[in-house]
Coordinates of C-alpha atoms in Angstrom, one line a residue:
X1 CA 116.2 104.2 0.1
X2 CA 112.8 105.7 -0.4
X3 CA 112.1 103.3 -3.3
X4 CA 113.2 100.4 -1.2
X5 CA 110.9 101.4 1.6
X6 CA 108.0 101.9 -0.9
X7 CA 108.6 98.4 -2.4
X8 CA 108.6 96.8 1.1
X9 CA 105.4 98.7 1.9
X10 CA 103.7 97.4 -1.2
X11 CA 104.9 93.9 -0.6
X12 CA 103.6 94.0 3.0
X13 CA 100.2 95.4 1.9
X14 CA 99.8 92.7 -0.7
X15 CA 100.7 90.0 1.9
X16 CA 98.2 91.4 4.4
X17 CA 95.4 91.6 1.9
X18 CA 96.0 88.2 0.4
X19 CA 93.2 85.6 0.8
X20 CA 92.2 82.3 -0.8
X21 CA 89.5 82.4 -3.4
X22 CA 86.8 79.9 -2.3
X23 CA 86.0 78.9 -5.9
X24 CA 89.4 78.4 -7.4
X25 CA 91.5 77.9 -4.3
X26 CA 94.1 80.4 -5.5
X27 CA 95.5 83.1 -3.3
X28 CA 94.5 86.6 -4.4
X29 CA 95.3 90.1 -3.1
X30 CA 92.2 92.2 -2.5
X31 CA 92.7 95.7 -1.1
X32 CA 89.1 96.7 -2.0
X33 CA 85.8 95.3 -0.8
X34 CA 83.3 93.9 -3.3
X35 CA 80.7 96.3 -1.8
X36 CA 82.9 99.3 -2.7
X37 CA 83.5 98.0 -6.2
X38 CA 79.8 97.2 -6.8
X39 CA 78.9 100.7 -5.8
X40 CA 81.5 102.1 -8.2
X41 CA 80.3 99.7 -10.9
X42 CA 76.7 100.9 -10.6
X43 CA 77.9 104.5 -11.2
X44 CA 80.3 103.6 -14.1
X45 CA 77.7 101.3 -15.7
X46 CA 75.1 104.0 -15.8
X47 CA 77.6 106.5 -17.2
X48 CA 78.7 104.1 -19.9
X49 CA 75.1 103.3 -20.9
X50 CA 74.3 107.1 -21.0
X51 CA 77.2 107.7 -23.3
X52 CA 76.6 104.8 -25.7
X53 CA 73.7 103.6 -27.9
X54 CA 71.9 100.9 -26.0
X55 CA 69.8 98.5 -28.2
X56 CA 66.4 98.0 -26.8
X57 CA 65.6 94.4 -25.9
X58 CA 61.9 95.0 -26.4
X59 CA 62.4 96.0 -30.0
X60 CA 65.5 94.0 -31.2
X61 CA 65.9 90.3 -31.4
X62 CA 69.7 90.4 -30.8
X63 CA 69.3 92.5 -27.7
X64 CA 66.6 90.2 -26.4
X65 CA 68.9 87.2 -27.1
X66 CA 71.7 88.8 -25.1
X67 CA 69.4 89.4 -22.2
X68 CA 68.0 85.8 -22.4
X69 CA 71.4 84.1 -22.7
X70 CA 72.9 86.2 -19.9
X71 CA 70.1 85.4 -17.5
X72 CA 70.4 81.7 -18.2
X73 CA 74.1 81.8 -17.5
X74 CA 73.5 83.9 -14.4
X75 CA 70.9 81.4 -13.1
X76 CA 73.4 78.6 -13.7
X77 CA 76.1 80.5 -11.8
X78 CA 73.8 81.2 -8.9
X79 CA 72.8 77.5 -8.7
X80 CA 76.4 76.3 -8.9
X81 CA 77.5 78.6 -6.1
X82 CA 74.5 77.8 -3.9
X83 CA 75.1 74.1 -4.4
X84 CA 78.7 74.5 -3.3
X85 CA 78.0 76.7 -0.3
X86 CA 79.5 79.7 -2.0
X87 CA 76.4 81.8 -2.7
X88 CA 78.0 84.7 -0.9
X89 CA 80.3 85.2 -3.9
X90 CA 77.4 86.9 -5.7
X91 CA 76.0 88.9 -2.7
X92 CA 74.7 92.2 -3.9
X93 CA 74.5 91.1 -7.5
X94 CA 71.7 92.7 -9.5
X95 CA 72.1 91.3 -12.9
X96 CA 71.8 93.5 -16.0
X97 CA 72.5 92.6 -19.6
X98 CA 72.6 95.2 -22.3
X99 CA 73.6 95.2 -26.0
X100 CA 75.4 98.3 -27.1
X101 CA 75.9 99.5 -30.7
X102 CA 79.6 99.3 -31.5
X103 CA 81.8 97.7 -34.2
X104 CA 84.2 96.5 -31.5
X105 CA 84.2 92.7 -30.8
X106 CA 83.9 93.1 -27.1
X107 CA 81.9 92.1 -24.0
X108 CA 82.6 92.6 -20.3
X109 CA 81.1 92.3 -16.8
X110 CA 81.5 94.7 -13.9
X111 CA 81.0 93.7 -10.2
X112 CA 77.4 93.2 -9.3
X113 CA 76.6 91.5 -12.6
X114 CA 76.6 94.6 -14.9
X115 CA 77.1 93.1 -18.3
X116 CA 77.5 94.7 -21.7
X117 CA 77.9 93.0 -25.1
X118 CA 78.8 95.0 -28.2
X119 CA 77.0 94.4 -31.5
X120 CA 80.4 93.9 -33.2
X121 CA 80.8 90.6 -31.3
X122 CA 77.7 89.0 -32.7
X123 CA 79.0 88.3 -36.2
X124 CA 81.8 86.3 -34.5
X125 CA 79.7 84.4 -32.0
X126 CA 77.1 83.6 -34.7
X127 CA 74.9 81.6 -32.3
X128 CA 73.5 81.5 -28.8
X129 CA 75.9 78.8 -27.5
X130 CA 79.0 80.7 -28.6
X131 CA 77.5 83.9 -27.1
X132 CA 77.0 82.0 -23.8
X133 CA 80.6 80.9 -23.7
X134 CA 81.8 84.5 -24.1
X135 CA 79.3 85.8 -21.6
X136 CA 80.2 83.0 -19.2
X137 CA 83.9 83.9 -19.6
X138 CA 83.4 87.6 -18.9
X139 CA 81.1 87.0 -16.0
X140 CA 83.6 84.6 -14.5
X141 CA 86.2 87.3 -14.4
X142 CA 83.9 89.3 -12.1
X143 CA 82.7 86.4 -10.0
X144 CA 86.2 85.0 -9.5
X145 CA 87.3 88.4 -8.4
X146 CA 89.8 88.9 -11.2
X147 CA 88.8 92.5 -11.6
X148 CA 89.2 93.1 -7.9
X149 CA 92.6 91.6 -8.0
X150 CA 93.6 93.9 -10.9
X151 CA 92.1 96.9 -9.3
X152 CA 94.0 96.2 -6.1
X153 CA 97.3 95.8 -8.0
X154 CA 96.6 99.1 -9.7
X155 CA 96.0 100.9 -6.5
X156 CA 99.2 99.5 -5.1
X157 CA 101.4 100.1 -8.1
X158 CA 100.0 103.4 -9.4
X159 CA 98.4 105.1 -6.4
X160 CA 100.5 103.9 -3.6
X161 CA 98.0 101.6 -2.0
X162 CA 95.6 104.2 -0.8
X163 CA 92.0 103.3 0.0
X164 CA 89.5 103.4 -2.8
X165 CA 87.5 106.2 -1.3
X166 CA 90.7 108.3 -1.0
X167 CA 91.7 107.5 -4.6
X168 CA 88.3 108.4 -5.9
X169 CA 88.3 111.7 -4.0
X170 CA 91.9 112.8 -4.7
X171 CA 92.6 111.3 -8.2
X172 CA 89.2 110.5 -9.7
X173 CA 90.3 110.3 -13.4
X174 CA 93.1 107.9 -12.6
X175 CA 90.9 105.8 -10.4
X176 CA 88.2 105.6 -13.1
X177 CA 90.8 104.5 -15.6
X178 CA 92.1 101.8 -13.2
X179 CA 88.6 100.5 -12.7
X180 CA 87.7 100.4 -16.4
X181 CA 91.0 98.7 -17.3
X182 CA 90.6 96.2 -14.4
X183 CA 87.3 95.0 -15.9
X184 CA 88.3 95.1 -19.6
X185 CA 86.0 97.9 -20.7
X186 CA 87.3 99.0 -24.0
X187 CA 89.5 96.0 -24.7
X188 CA 88.4 93.8 -27.7
X189 CA 87.9 90.1 -27.0
X190 CA 90.8 88.1 -28.4
X191 CA 92.9 91.3 -29.2
X192 CA 93.7 93.0 -25.9
X193 CA 93.6 90.7 -22.9
X194 CA 93.6 92.8 -19.8
X195 CA 93.9 89.8 -17.5
X196 CA 96.8 87.5 -16.7
X197 CA 97.1 84.1 -18.4
X198 CA 96.2 82.4 -15.2
X199 CA 93.1 84.5 -14.8
X200 CA 92.1 83.8 -18.5
X201 CA 92.4 80.1 -17.9
X202 CA 90.2 80.3 -14.8
X203 CA 87.6 82.3 -16.7
X204 CA 87.8 79.8 -19.6
X205 CA 87.2 76.9 -17.3
X206 CA 84.4 78.3 -15.2
X207 CA 82.8 80.1 -18.1
X208 CA 82.4 76.9 -20.0
X209 CA 81.2 75.0 -16.9
X210 CA 78.6 77.6 -16.2
X211 CA 77.6 77.9 -19.9
X212 CA 77.2 74.2 -20.1
X213 CA 75.1 74.2 -16.9
X214 CA 72.9 76.8 -18.6
X215 CA 72.2 74.3 -21.3
X216 CA 74.7 75.4 -24.0
X217 CA 77.2 73.2 -25.8
X218 CA 80.7 74.1 -24.5
X219 CA 82.2 72.7 -27.8
X220 CA 81.1 75.9 -29.4
X221 CA 83.9 77.6 -27.5
X222 CA 86.4 75.9 -29.9
X223 CA 84.8 77.1 -33.0
X224 CA 84.3 80.5 -31.5
X225 CA 88.0 81.0 -30.8
X226 CA 88.9 79.8 -34.3
X227 CA 86.7 82.6 -35.6
X228 CA 88.3 85.3 -33.3

């Protein structure tokens, strides 16, 4: 009986929090505000950078490339959203792009435009256009609110649908893990996909659109995935 009541509560909470994504038109469940997630992202991003070896963009060509490509893609996204009356989708975004020393083939984007690329990804991307496709894809997950969707699902399924502030206060370690998993931190590109197939297809589509708008050849995505 208790399990049935809990299931009904979770279903009702999901229904109440459901809204249509203005970019994709798909209904999504969001129990957490983007402002809350951006605040958490700033804290987690700073912690991640402090615990890992960040490659200086002023002294390394690859790090400078990551920053340059990322900014071009971010500018394209901002223009796309502004032209379509959806500029509010990146409200509060303060873009940051960092290259981190790691053998993992990985990249991710937290809410607010906090992006990390691992050095282990660069031998696979091989060129700026392919890197732009990967970065566009990862940024799309954040802009399309996929991470918010996954974080909300995690709060419902694992922490009983409590508010984010309560979860952070009462169960900080679990909440941190939920957040990191929601945004693919620690998952290798092409190996562990933390997002649903539908979310991956949306990120593929908009990532390529925004990469192309930034001036990069989207056909590089085909060769890239063949190298993964």
